[in-house]
XYZ file of C-alpha atoms in Angstrom:
775
model
C -8.876 -37.237 -10.934
C -6.336 -34.515 -9.075
C -7.763 -32.882 -5.686
C -6.178 -30.247 -3.361
C -5.116 -30.807 -0.333
C -5.955 -28.307 2.643
C -5.883 -28.384 6.322
C -8.256 -28.362 9.727
C -7.510 -28.049 13.093
C -9.965 -26.989 16.317
C -7.500 -28.445 19.411
C -4.074 -29.775 20.482
C -1.888 -30.580 18.128
C -1.723 -34.367 19.128
C -6.067 -34.299 18.434
C -4.696 -32.670 14.006
C -2.365 -34.707 13.156
C -4.146 -37.702 14.142
C -7.226 -36.793 12.073
C -4.846 -35.695 9.324
C -2.694 -39.364 9.767
C -5.992 -41.366 9.441
C -7.890 -39.646 6.855
C -4.722 -39.601 5.033
C -3.898 -43.804 5.327
C -7.686 -44.627 5.039
C -7.432 -42.393 1.298
C -4.131 -44.306 0.914
C -5.542 -47.475 1.136
C -8.712 -46.949 -0.767
C -6.132 -45.407 -3.537
C -4.283 -48.589 -3.232
C -7.144 -51.225 -3.571
C -8.569 -49.459 -5.707
C -7.655 -50.194 -10.053
C -5.602 -46.980 -10.491
C -5.812 -44.583 -13.359
C -2.206 -44.813 -16.040
C 0.656 -43.351 -14.675
C 1.635 -41.551 -18.456
C -1.088 -40.693 -20.365
C -1.866 -41.996 -23.401
C -1.686 -38.779 -25.768
C 1.208 -36.991 -26.732
C 2.075 -33.179 -25.969
C 3.037 -30.963 -27.833
C 6.937 -31.377 -26.724
C 6.635 -35.423 -28.914
C 7.108 -36.856 -25.314
C 5.184 -38.690 -22.786
C 4.140 -37.067 -19.937
C 4.792 -38.177 -16.831
C 2.768 -37.745 -13.663
C 4.510 -34.623 -12.132
C 3.560 -32.409 -15.082
C 0.434 -30.999 -14.164
C -1.504 -28.524 -15.203
C -2.485 -25.385 -13.914
C -5.509 -24.463 -10.944
C -8.812 -24.217 -12.656
C -10.936 -20.646 -11.772
C -12.339 -20.505 -8.852
C -15.811 -20.969 -10.303
C -14.450 -24.157 -12.294
C -14.635 -27.775 -10.026
C -11.544 -28.583 -8.456
C -10.005 -31.935 -10.330
C -8.534 -32.098 -13.515
C -8.667 -34.604 -15.693
C -5.347 -36.874 -15.806
C -5.987 -38.389 -18.644
C -5.091 -36.003 -21.013
C -2.350 -33.442 -22.204
C -0.396 -31.907 -19.363
C 1.482 -28.952 -20.426
C 5.419 -28.688 -18.511
C 4.495 -25.313 -17.638
C 1.122 -23.976 -16.275
C -0.488 -20.341 -16.760
C -1.046 -19.942 -20.398
C -3.676 -17.943 -21.423
C -1.146 -15.728 -19.073
C 1.564 -15.279 -21.614
C -0.605 -13.137 -23.565
C -0.731 -10.449 -20.793
C 1.617 -7.668 -21.280
C 2.938 -7.576 -17.247
C 5.838 -8.996 -15.441
C 4.034 -10.574 -12.849
C 4.470 -13.619 -11.129
C 1.849 -16.639 -10.887
C 2.460 -19.478 -8.649
C 0.339 -22.623 -8.406
C -0.774 -24.616 -4.700
C 1.571 -27.125 -6.275
C 5.188 -25.083 -6.514
C 4.096 -23.576 -3.143
C 3.722 -27.064 -1.574
C 6.168 -28.227 -2.535
C 8.950 -25.205 -2.322
C 7.263 -24.708 1.535
C 5.997 -21.925 1.261
C 3.334 -21.759 3.815
C 3.447 -18.223 5.320
C 4.187 -14.583 2.875
C 8.037 -14.334 4.668
C 9.097 -17.441 2.391
C 7.237 -15.753 -1.207
C 10.921 -14.517 -1.325
C 11.968 -18.472 -2.344
C 9.510 -18.361 -5.448
C 9.637 -14.257 -7.060
C 12.397 -12.659 -8.577
C 12.791 -9.250 -6.839
C 11.066 -9.734 -3.821
C 12.258 -9.712 -0.567
C 9.694 -10.218 3.041
C 11.564 -9.630 5.748
C 10.185 -10.028 9.440
C 9.889 -7.207 11.716
C 12.252 -7.854 14.953
C 10.925 -11.447 14.161
C 7.914 -11.408 14.726
C 4.577 -12.177 12.400
C 4.475 -8.931 11.037
C 6.061 -7.488 7.694
C 7.888 -5.313 4.924
C 7.596 -5.710 1.493
C 10.461 -4.783 -1.195
C 9.554 -5.137 -4.325
C 11.949 -3.718 -7.092
C 13.907 -2.653 -3.835
C 10.685 -0.422 -3.173
C 9.724 -0.674 0.178
C 10.369 0.849 3.547
C 10.634 -0.758 7.429
C 7.645 0.995 9.354
C 8.277 -0.827 12.828
C 5.061 1.057 14.339
C 2.914 -0.285 11.664
C 0.496 2.114 10.812
C 1.116 3.283 7.526
C -0.105 1.357 4.288
C 3.249 0.003 2.727
C 4.261 0.161 -1.288
C 3.964 -3.193 -1.530
C -0.167 -4.628 -0.676
C -1.237 -7.323 -0.074
C -4.427 -9.248 -1.271
C -6.494 -11.591 0.138
C -9.142 -13.247 -1.971
C -9.364 -9.998 -4.025
C -9.387 -7.852 -1.061
C -6.556 -5.190 0.183
C -5.258 -5.449 3.721
C -3.368 -2.043 4.278
C -1.735 -3.373 6.772
C 0.472 -6.454 5.940
C 0.164 -8.190 9.358
C -3.493 -8.021 9.044
C -2.789 -10.998 6.269
C -0.432 -13.487 8.950
C -1.411 -16.790 9.050
C -4.372 -16.594 6.365
C -1.508 -18.426 3.454
C -3.861 -21.713 3.994
C -6.433 -23.757 1.167
C -4.668 -21.742 -1.400
C -5.124 -22.072 -4.779
C -2.394 -19.914 -6.287
C -0.356 -16.671 -5.683
C 0.391 -13.754 -7.794
C 3.118 -10.975 -7.138
C 2.811 -7.844 -9.504
C 5.216 -5.517 -9.328
C 4.777 -2.160 -10.551
C 2.665 0.945 -9.668
C -1.146 -0.653 -9.431
C -4.479 0.465 -9.383
C -5.699 1.367 -12.511
C -7.884 -1.999 -12.782
C -8.863 -2.431 -8.968
C -8.364 -2.026 -5.478
C -5.733 -0.040 -3.553
C -3.180 2.396 -5.654
C 0.847 1.754 -4.966
C 3.481 2.557 -5.940
C 5.732 -0.650 -5.783
C 3.206 -3.222 -6.800
C 0.902 -5.870 -4.910
C 1.254 -9.493 -3.554
C -2.841 -10.942 -4.479
C -3.553 -14.531 -2.297
C -6.666 -16.402 -3.979
C -7.452 -18.958 -1.283
C -9.684 -22.020 -2.656
C -13.374 -21.542 -3.158
C -16.047 -24.312 -2.048
C -17.064 -26.879 -4.932
C -20.055 -27.928 -6.389
C -19.166 -31.097 -5.901
C -17.536 -33.197 -2.644
C -14.190 -33.135 -1.789
C -12.349 -33.372 1.193
C -8.533 -33.918 2.198
C -6.020 -33.469 5.120
C -2.297 -32.706 4.849
C 0.483 -33.209 8.102
C 4.083 -32.094 8.353
C 6.124 -33.291 10.713
C 9.632 -32.612 10.872
C 12.563 -31.229 12.952
C 12.447 -29.582 15.760
C 9.621 -31.053 16.638
C 7.546 -28.390 14.370
C 3.858 -29.832 12.745
C 1.641 -28.648 10.583
C -1.744 -29.465 10.078
C -4.534 -28.681 7.369
C -7.414 -29.813 6.315
C -10.317 -29.138 4.414
C -14.112 -29.850 3.087
C -16.042 -28.163 0.716
C -19.648 -29.310 -1.627
C -23.092 -28.238 -1.709
C -26.073 -27.425 0.113
C -28.971 -27.205 -1.770
C -29.583 -26.418 -5.062
C -27.320 -23.298 -5.808
C -25.652 -22.793 -2.791
C -22.276 -24.543 -1.278
C -19.706 -24.270 1.188
C -15.984 -24.533 1.942
C -14.432 -25.210 5.619
C -10.555 -25.032 6.100
C -8.665 -24.586 8.964
C -4.882 -24.929 9.513
C -2.591 -25.729 13.160
C 1.391 -25.021 13.711
C 3.462 -26.409 16.758
C 6.862 -26.498 17.284
C 9.492 -25.664 15.761
C 11.601 -23.533 17.777
C 15.315 -23.799 17.443
C 17.321 -21.217 19.626
C 18.156 -22.116 23.240
C 18.797 -19.292 25.598
C 22.920 -20.095 26.648
C 22.696 -18.492 30.009
C 19.641 -21.016 31.161
C 18.640 -23.346 28.514
C 15.540 -22.233 27.650
C 13.973 -22.647 24.658
C 12.296 -19.596 21.670
C 10.648 -20.417 18.695
C 7.912 -22.638 18.837
C 5.077 -22.311 17.002
C 1.229 -21.770 18.202
C -1.293 -20.767 16.189
C -4.329 -21.866 14.054
C -6.788 -20.525 11.647
C -10.380 -21.323 10.291
C -11.517 -19.710 6.908
C -15.383 -20.590 5.787
C -16.859 -19.555 2.651
C -20.500 -19.795 1.296
C -21.398 -19.529 -2.564
C -24.794 -18.229 -4.125
C -25.376 -18.782 -7.485
C -28.991 -17.894 -7.625
C -28.711 -17.910 -11.660
C -26.015 -18.495 -14.479
C -25.167 -14.339 -13.848
C -24.889 -14.349 -10.671
C -22.766 -14.929 -7.956
C -22.596 -14.050 -4.503
C -19.824 -15.073 -2.056
C -19.591 -14.730 1.647
C -16.322 -15.541 3.608
C -15.024 -15.307 7.480
C -11.686 -16.320 8.910
C -10.202 -15.932 12.448
C -7.147 -16.484 13.271
C -5.365 -16.958 16.809
C -1.788 -16.281 17.215
C 0.492 -17.334 19.953
C 3.660 -18.043 18.832
C 7.399 -17.665 20.307
C 9.372 -14.705 18.316
C 13.300 -15.380 16.541
C 14.898 -14.057 18.446
C 18.122 -11.557 17.109
C 22.136 -11.680 18.084
C 23.648 -8.586 18.380
C 26.361 -7.572 16.400
C 27.794 -4.211 17.735
C 26.528 -1.707 20.836
C 28.265 1.445 21.053
C 26.779 2.615 24.305
C 27.524 0.306 28.112
C 30.153 -1.391 29.177
C 28.734 -5.014 29.308
C 30.353 -6.761 25.934
C 27.870 -7.803 23.708
C 27.618 -11.853 24.560
C 29.069 -14.284 21.535
C 26.540 -17.164 20.637
C 26.365 -19.958 18.848
C 24.561 -20.433 15.265
C 20.781 -21.217 17.453
C 21.663 -19.315 20.208
C 19.403 -15.831 21.830
C 19.538 -14.189 25.126
C 16.453 -12.349 26.023
C 14.914 -11.237 29.245
C 11.782 -9.916 30.580
C 12.003 -8.335 33.749
C 8.987 -8.927 36.710
C 8.781 -5.025 37.861
C 8.117 -4.856 32.931
C 5.724 -7.925 33.145
C 3.702 -6.518 36.409
C 3.599 -3.161 33.981
C 1.969 -4.971 31.075
C 0.020 -6.753 32.449
C 1.354 -10.229 31.133
C 2.866 -13.096 33.092
C 6.104 -13.681 35.352
C 8.781 -15.274 32.970
C 7.682 -13.947 29.792
C 9.168 -15.274 26.363
C 9.372 -13.630 22.794
C 6.305 -14.017 21.832
C 3.143 -13.205 20.269
C -0.790 -13.133 21.262
C -2.780 -12.149 18.022
C -6.065 -12.667 16.976
C -6.644 -11.652 13.875
C -10.779 -11.888 12.713
C -12.539 -10.631 9.399
C -15.221 -11.335 6.613
C -16.352 -10.299 2.972
C -19.030 -9.612 0.625
C -18.709 -10.941 -3.319
C -21.070 -9.867 -5.352
C -21.642 -10.328 -8.547
C -23.572 -9.828 -11.594
C -23.866 -10.502 -15.454
C -25.995 -8.360 -17.087
C -24.324 -8.824 -20.699
C -22.330 -6.018 -21.803
C -21.468 -5.136 -18.737
C -20.288 -7.268 -15.164
C -20.684 -5.305 -12.251
C -18.308 -6.548 -9.422
C -19.422 -5.290 -5.502
C -16.626 -6.245 -2.530
C -17.128 -5.348 0.601
C -14.831 -6.153 3.494
C -14.017 -5.292 7.324
C -10.990 -6.643 9.268
C -9.895 -6.544 12.684
C -6.233 -6.947 14.006
C -5.663 -7.708 17.631
C -2.120 -7.764 18.316
C 0.750 -8.038 21.457
C 3.965 -8.788 20.736
C 7.109 -8.292 23.146
C 10.158 -8.644 21.857
C 13.575 -8.501 22.713
C 15.448 -5.348 21.043
C 18.523 -5.585 22.010
C 18.938 -9.823 22.236
C 20.480 -10.055 25.905
C 19.702 -10.598 29.356
C 19.797 -7.090 30.153
C 17.042 -5.172 29.792
C 18.102 -2.298 27.774
C 15.254 -2.364 24.911
C 12.257 -5.218 26.322
C 9.268 -4.064 24.249
C 5.708 -5.102 24.379
C 3.710 -3.875 21.534
C -0.136 -3.695 21.762
C -2.258 -2.750 18.295
C -5.374 -2.850 18.609
C -6.795 -1.498 14.637
C -9.420 -2.203 12.258
C -9.853 -1.921 7.985
C -13.272 -1.603 6.304
C -12.837 -1.339 2.141
C -15.871 -1.156 -0.222
C -14.941 -1.735 -4.434
C -17.524 -1.355 -7.109
C -16.243 -2.311 -10.177
C -17.853 -2.717 -13.883
C -16.075 -4.285 -16.471
C -16.953 -5.700 -20.681
C -18.378 -8.806 -20.169
C -17.532 -9.734 -23.787
C -13.476 -10.905 -23.526
C -13.094 -11.536 -27.193
C -14.325 -7.552 -28.510
C -11.207 -4.977 -29.131
C -12.310 -3.424 -26.635
C -11.718 -4.160 -22.980
C -12.503 -1.887 -20.174
C -13.136 -1.304 -16.559
C -14.147 1.528 -14.268
C -14.641 1.138 -10.832
C -14.653 2.977 -7.516
C -12.789 2.130 -3.900
C -13.001 3.708 -1.296
C -11.627 2.562 2.360
C -11.193 3.374 6.384
C -9.366 2.604 9.013
C -8.605 3.237 12.862
C -6.189 2.048 14.508
C -4.669 2.739 18.617
C -1.019 1.716 19.512
C 1.015 0.726 23.236
C 4.469 0.645 23.285
C 5.443 -0.122 26.652
C 9.242 -0.498 26.696
C 12.070 -1.003 29.170
C 15.050 0.701 29.541
C 16.580 0.024 33.200
C 19.455 -1.816 32.675
C 20.158 1.042 29.600
C 22.586 3.068 31.812
C 23.519 5.720 32.088
C 21.846 6.621 29.646
C 18.359 6.146 30.345
C 17.108 4.073 33.521
C 13.613 3.479 33.160
C 10.268 1.796 31.987
C 8.110 4.203 29.332
C 5.218 3.723 27.622
C 4.220 5.558 24.500
C 0.605 5.336 23.042
C -1.316 7.067 19.980
C -4.531 6.766 17.377
C -4.407 6.740 14.573
C -7.816 7.945 12.258
C -7.555 7.190 8.352
C -9.862 7.432 5.035
C -9.618 7.645 1.339
C -11.591 7.024 -2.023
C -10.088 6.947 -5.320
C -11.739 6.718 -8.585
C -10.005 4.626 -11.747
C -10.732 2.836 -15.196
C -8.584 1.180 -17.584
C -8.981 1.051 -20.961
C -7.182 -1.374 -23.885
C -7.816 -1.950 -27.739
C -6.881 -4.381 -29.735
C -5.011 -2.931 -33.149
C -4.906 -4.651 -36.525
C -1.738 -7.435 -37.146
C -1.940 -8.144 -33.281
C -1.087 -4.697 -31.600
C -2.606 -3.328 -28.368
C -3.145 0.194 -26.669
C -3.972 0.421 -23.303
C -4.328 2.739 -21.385
C -5.705 3.244 -17.456
C -6.329 6.785 -14.865
C -6.093 7.388 -10.578
C -7.213 9.258 -9.129
C -7.144 9.155 -5.140
C -7.721 11.673 -1.804
C -5.927 10.306 1.545
C -6.616 11.989 4.594
C -5.335 10.706 8.066
C -4.557 12.538 11.318
C -2.409 10.723 14.316
C -4.362 11.463 17.677
C -3.670 11.397 21.314
C 0.078 10.635 21.782
C 1.433 10.578 25.063
C 5.411 9.271 25.999
C 5.021 8.401 29.670
C 8.006 7.736 31.971
C 7.263 5.367 34.859
C 7.561 7.195 38.386
C 8.338 10.349 36.077
C 7.957 12.989 33.186
C 4.654 12.672 30.412
C 5.019 14.636 27.436
C 2.055 15.582 25.638
C 1.814 15.617 21.893
C -1.007 17.939 19.719
C -2.028 15.705 16.905
C -1.106 15.516 12.982
C -2.801 15.649 9.895
C -1.786 15.045 6.535
C -3.655 15.102 3.610
C -2.957 14.354 -0.293
C -5.147 14.051 -3.756
C -3.361 13.547 -6.909
C -3.208 11.338 -10.080
C -1.715 7.683 -10.843
C -1.947 6.204 -14.924
C -0.643 3.917 -17.108
C 0.391 3.837 -21.040
C 0.903 0.978 -22.652
C 1.628 -0.762 -26.022
C 1.463 -4.539 -26.668
C 2.202 -6.874 -29.655
C 1.559 -10.410 -30.602
C 5.110 -11.100 -32.197
C 4.137 -14.367 -32.762
C 2.205 -17.160 -31.708
C 4.083 -17.551 -29.272
C 6.116 -14.796 -28.051
C 4.522 -11.119 -26.852
C 6.098 -7.585 -26.433
C 4.900 -4.486 -24.533
C 6.089 -1.872 -23.600
C 4.261 0.698 -20.371
C 4.854 3.785 -18.259
C 3.111 4.141 -15.559
C 2.844 6.494 -12.684
C 2.329 5.751 -8.575
C 1.500 7.238 -5.600
C 1.158 6.454 -2.411
C -0.248 9.243 0.420
C 2.261 9.747 3.490
C 2.120 9.942 7.115
C 3.857 9.178 10.206
C 6.326 7.969 12.389
C 5.174 7.470 15.911
C 7.273 5.147 17.779
C 9.319 6.067 21.076
C 7.998 10.135 20.446
C 10.875 12.558 22.279
C 9.914 15.396 20.706
C 7.457 17.464 18.340
C 9.538 17.526 15.083
C 9.167 13.571 14.914
C 5.274 13.945 14.449
C 6.224 15.635 11.728
C 4.706 13.809 8.888
C 6.535 12.352 5.316
C 5.385 13.233 2.313
C 3.220 11.558 0.224
C 5.543 9.140 -2.753
C 4.847 9.058 -6.321
C 6.900 7.139 -8.995
C 7.813 7.449 -13.378
C 7.962 3.869 -14.059
C 9.681 3.319 -17.812
C 8.705 -1.407 -18.388
C 10.378 -3.317 -21.715
C 8.854 -6.712 -21.146
C 8.823 -9.996 -23.220
C 6.681 -13.101 -23.279
C 7.926 -16.177 -24.797
C 7.416 -19.988 -25.608
C 9.702 -20.382 -28.158
C 9.595 -23.789 -27.815
C 5.809 -24.626 -26.527
C 5.904 -26.924 -23.295
C 9.848 -27.225 -23.485
C 11.280 -23.368 -22.627
C 9.583 -20.692 -21.241
C 11.191 -16.661 -20.796
C 9.335 -14.121 -19.333
C 11.402 -10.697 -19.125
C 11.616 -7.357 -18.044
C 13.756 -4.281 -17.339
C 12.709 -1.373 -15.662
C 14.050 1.747 -14.699
C 12.104 3.857 -11.850
C 12.109 7.552 -11.244
C 11.252 8.133 -7.178
C 10.725 12.035 -5.873
C 10.083 11.587 -2.031
C 10.859 8.190 -1.565
C 9.724 7.471 1.869
C 12.593 5.301 3.784
C 13.117 4.668 7.225
C 16.095 7.555 8.056
C 17.476 8.705 11.528
C 16.797 11.437 13.623
C 18.730 13.018 16.426
C 17.501 13.755 19.129
C 19.632 16.242 21.427
C 20.605 15.206 25.256
C 18.914 11.740 23.924
C 20.488 9.849 20.960
C 19.459 8.740 17.653
C 15.532 7.449 16.800
C 14.448 5.887 13.343
C 12.474 7.748 11.818
C 10.381 7.988 8.479
C 11.061 10.641 5.766
C 11.554 11.087 2.285
C 14.601 11.246 -0.277
C 13.925 13.851 -2.835
C 15.077 12.374 -5.626
C 15.645 8.863 -7.302
C 16.089 6.300 -8.995
C 16.516 2.815 -9.356
C 16.620 0.475 -12.131
C 17.540 -3.112 -13.389
C 15.479 -6.359 -14.714
C 13.760 -9.851 -13.329
C 13.095 -12.691 -15.748
C 11.814 -16.568 -15.350
C 13.397 -19.240 -17.669
C 11.345 -22.674 -17.250
C 12.499 -25.422 -19.427
C 11.512 -29.378 -20.009
C 14.715 -30.224 -21.820
C 14.073 -33.839 -21.988
C 11.457 -36.249 -21.150
C 12.005 -36.405 -16.985
C 13.893 -33.024 -16.367
C 11.505 -29.548 -15.127
C 13.636 -26.647 -14.348
C 12.955 -23.143 -12.479
C 14.987 -20.488 -12.603
C 14.214 -16.806 -11.157
C 16.419 -14.312 -11.898
C 16.567 -10.141 -10.325
C 18.751 -8.310 -10.922
C 18.350 -4.612 -9.803
C 20.771 -0.966 -8.977
C 19.624 2.321 -7.789
C 20.817 5.651 -6.220
C 19.990 8.031 -4.330
C 19.908 11.362 -6.502
C 19.690 14.302 -3.513
C 19.225 13.090 0.182
C 20.418 15.665 3.291
C 20.015 13.320 6.091
C 21.722 12.397 9.192
C 24.331 9.749 9.074
C 23.972 7.690 11.504
C 27.182 5.619 11.502
C 29.183 8.952 11.677
C 27.570 10.583 14.322
C 27.302 6.610 16.387
C 31.197 6.878 15.837
C 31.349 11.068 17.098
C 29.579 9.390 20.381
C 31.694 6.649 20.264
C 35.043 9.010 20.753
C 33.713 11.886 22.578
C 29.798 10.679 24.277
C 28.532 13.931 22.984
C 25.447 13.550 20.394
C 25.739 15.326 17.674
C 23.929 15.029 14.247
C 25.963 14.303 11.597
C 24.743 15.288 8.254
C 25.782 14.644 4.448
C 23.403 14.384 1.635
C 24.153 11.004 0.802
C 23.922 12.047 -3.620
C 24.816 9.072 -5.926
C 24.908 6.508 -2.458
C 23.632 3.034 -2.860
C 20.031 2.408 -1.758
C 21.181 -0.943 -0.255
C 19.189 -3.487 -1.419
C 19.961 -7.015 -2.660
C 21.351 -6.012 -5.894
C 21.308 -9.879 -7.432
C 18.129 -12.302 -6.251
C 18.248 -16.272 -7.767
C 15.796 -18.821 -6.522
C 14.931 -21.674 -8.219
C 14.176 -25.855 -8.235
C 15.176 -28.740 -11.027
C 12.349 -31.935 -10.623
C 13.157 -35.326 -12.217
C 9.306 -36.779 -12.461
C 9.749 -40.104 -12.971
C 7.365 -43.047 -13.509
C 8.461 -45.552 -11.420
C 4.868 -48.222 -12.547
C 2.783 -48.071 -14.479
C 0.502 -46.759 -11.296
C 3.161 -45.098 -9.136
C 5.704 -42.315 -10.210
C 8.015 -40.280 -7.918
C 9.015 -36.697 -7.998
C 12.767 -36.018 -6.834
C 15.338 -32.942 -6.858
C 17.333 -30.156 -5.270
C 15.822 -26.062 -4.764
C 17.880 -23.187 -4.468
C 18.203 -19.515 -2.808
C 20.698 -16.178 -3.217
C 20.389 -13.145 -1.978
C 22.878 -10.495 -2.044
C 23.322 -8.467 0.756
C 21.439 -5.730 1.829
C 22.059 -1.999 3.592
C 20.112 -1.786 7.124
C 20.621 1.903 7.205
C 22.038 4.558 4.069
C 24.772 3.602 2.875
C 25.522 1.721 5.209
C 28.852 -0.766 5.328
C 29.884 -3.269 8.042
C 27.385 -4.637 10.707
C 25.061 -2.180 8.774
C 24.607 -4.500 5.932
C 23.214 -7.692 5.599
C 25.254 -10.846 4.713
C 24.434 -12.727 1.172
C 23.786 -15.731 1.822
C 22.897 -19.379 -0.152
C 20.644 -21.718 0.549
C 20.397 -25.351 -1.093
C 17.236 -27.770 -0.242
C 15.461 -30.610 -1.933
C 13.054 -33.146 -2.107
C 11.177 -36.629 -2.756
C 7.445 -37.060 -3.656
C 5.927 -40.036 -4.346
C 2.510 -39.898 -5.585
C -0.266 -42.196 -7.580
C -1.905 -42.066 -11.151
C -4.379 -40.834 -8.948
C -2.919 -38.449 -7.189
C -5.158 -39.160 -4.272
C -2.404 -38.852 -1.819
C 1.680 -37.889 -2.026
C 3.999 -38.761 0.248
C 7.036 -35.837 0.507
C 9.861 -36.444 2.293
C 12.169 -33.030 1.870
C 15.516 -31.061 3.540
C 15.662 -27.289 3.739
C 19.077 -25.367 4.114
C 20.645 -28.327 4.056
C 23.889 -27.043 4.617
C 23.355 -26.081 7.193
C 24.380 -22.436 6.755
C 24.068 -19.347 9.269
C 22.315 -16.825 7.625
C 20.460 -13.590 8.193
C 17.131 -12.700 7.012
C 16.714 -9.195 8.374
C 18.366 -6.614 11.344
C 17.078 -4.026 13.463
C 18.412 -1.565 16.109
C 17.267 -0.602 19.483
C 18.653 1.905 21.465
C 22.535 1.917 20.078
C 22.904 -2.163 20.028
C 22.523 -3.370 16.762
C 21.007 -6.945 15.931
C 20.550 -9.224 13.083
C 17.681 -12.284 13.217
C 18.501 -15.144 12.257
C 16.971 -18.351 9.499
C 16.489 -21.257 10.720
C 19.038 -23.941 9.979
C 18.926 -27.496 8.667
C 15.298 -28.635 8.328
C 14.141 -32.182 7.595
C 11.220 -33.624 7.067
C 7.865 -35.504 5.300
C 4.092 -34.932 4.899
C 1.272 -37.093 4.172
C -1.394 -35.514 2.603
C -4.301 -36.855 0.468
C -7.801 -35.366 -1.003
C -10.897 -37.128 -2.404
């Protein structure tokens, strides 16, 4: 039997490592002494080649038992049923995530095309871009164009999903407008995480991953029945160490992880038609963050520091830590709690299945970052967020999957409340400021939507489909103040914005042959407006940005021209935007430029993405993702930050230099490539080995509209590899791996504070080993 492994942790890392390793040793001894099943299956796959142990089947459905038989036919490729769906989704098994070392949201960009997931100033907070659509929201008080789901629950603020990628079943990345079949309406798409459900038979497992820089990742799970129709699952993780940065001024160390998380699920099936699932989770994160590398400064006489790749500078003045209530000598770090619970109820009435999902999520975040990345206090920031979100979804769907007519209708409600505070230390930012300041505000938001989607299968394998969505969103910002400690206080009146719009989809698909699907669809996406609330100096900064709409045209192909040997999936798209939301610039007289979320009246983007899976010979398995996109602003009058900064550097005067960026590239990476090659070989009757490289390439990305030079993140290429030994039973496995083998310096995101521009570096070479087991 193949069983998936997960992790568990409550105490310190040493205890967790001992439990994980001990459990795996017991499993290894048990598996070794037992009579193992043959490595190679007796049945022949469609390709005519005898499969080896690593060619696994897809993960089971959520309600199915977790184990699958080894002795049957093993496909080279997963998600065969999805090859008949008209979408451009990237579907990733838990196995693929483990092979590529994807343990957080940030890592997903290395296994999906046209996806960018960037940390904000090296913290746990993230911004998503899919097909180039997304925005940089430092305050994280707006819903992004790409929404994260965990077990069918939408997280309106991406940081809420931090720390939840453990005990995974699979991940699906969906590009383009969504919302006519479930959940939250968005313009850019969604990232859906699905975790493992309780099982009807008893299972447990653990994993321990130890790597360079004293990094430790421990995971475990236990799952099984409690009584007839009642089962449970408890899973957890711990992350420790791994900090690879040092401060050249004092040799201090930065970047160690220090987090733990627990998830519990309880499933009740009172009868064959009803399923009730209750789930709860908690995440505690006190990890240090990744420090930045300053690349340019426009104000101040002191030069920016020249740092080695693994070096960064930071500071925390005692006066500032006293103000924020933290200890002296504070390092850039998190101090976060995330918790939540959800209830899923589904009942099959025969012709109709009714599903209801209720969820409550809470975020208590406190982040200290040195945003100028120097020993001076020029932009040291401490952000606190207290937020919660309640969502309720009800949908009805056709229960008979074989009917020509398929349909789903439903309604969705979302309500959130948030309070934020932003203390800044500018005491060394001279002659411009030289003080400490705090901005505070509250946010109230409420949205409702109704949706429906219908498809009808015509003769000759042609299917027509149409979807419609209507959403109402109302939000307001309240109580915003900006106060200088020992000085003046600015009070701003609240602002509100509301929107009500339709979105939808229409398309056609044709199953040309058994293994070839063609489709075309047009989709209109809608996303509500919002506010910029960081470091507010004038009332105009609180003017809400308008809702964003996009009309997307997509042509796609899904094909298995040589079953179990070659799979080619591809989609081409064109996006026609109105009021696209991006991070722009506002100039405050006698103060300087500040970032502000704004609208581009008219813009466009186009491109394609594709995945090639290849099993050319018996032992070789290759996956290659390709993403290419271009985009232009067609009408975008705004402040040119580069020219405005240059004017100040020449004259010492702040003056807004305005431009229309019509015809200027949108700055998103034009080419993204990622893939891997595996050699899967039986080394004896009972054991098999897998090994091979993986790779990532990402093109340059502009940090500001039309950005060049240091306003642009450089491209990079990374190479990794792994070797895994496993028995035929697959009850345990041992892996040795390396990431960034070439030890290349690269930068994953960028930022700006005052007039210092910085890059956030990626990690150097890591070499590690992982032992996992499961029963």
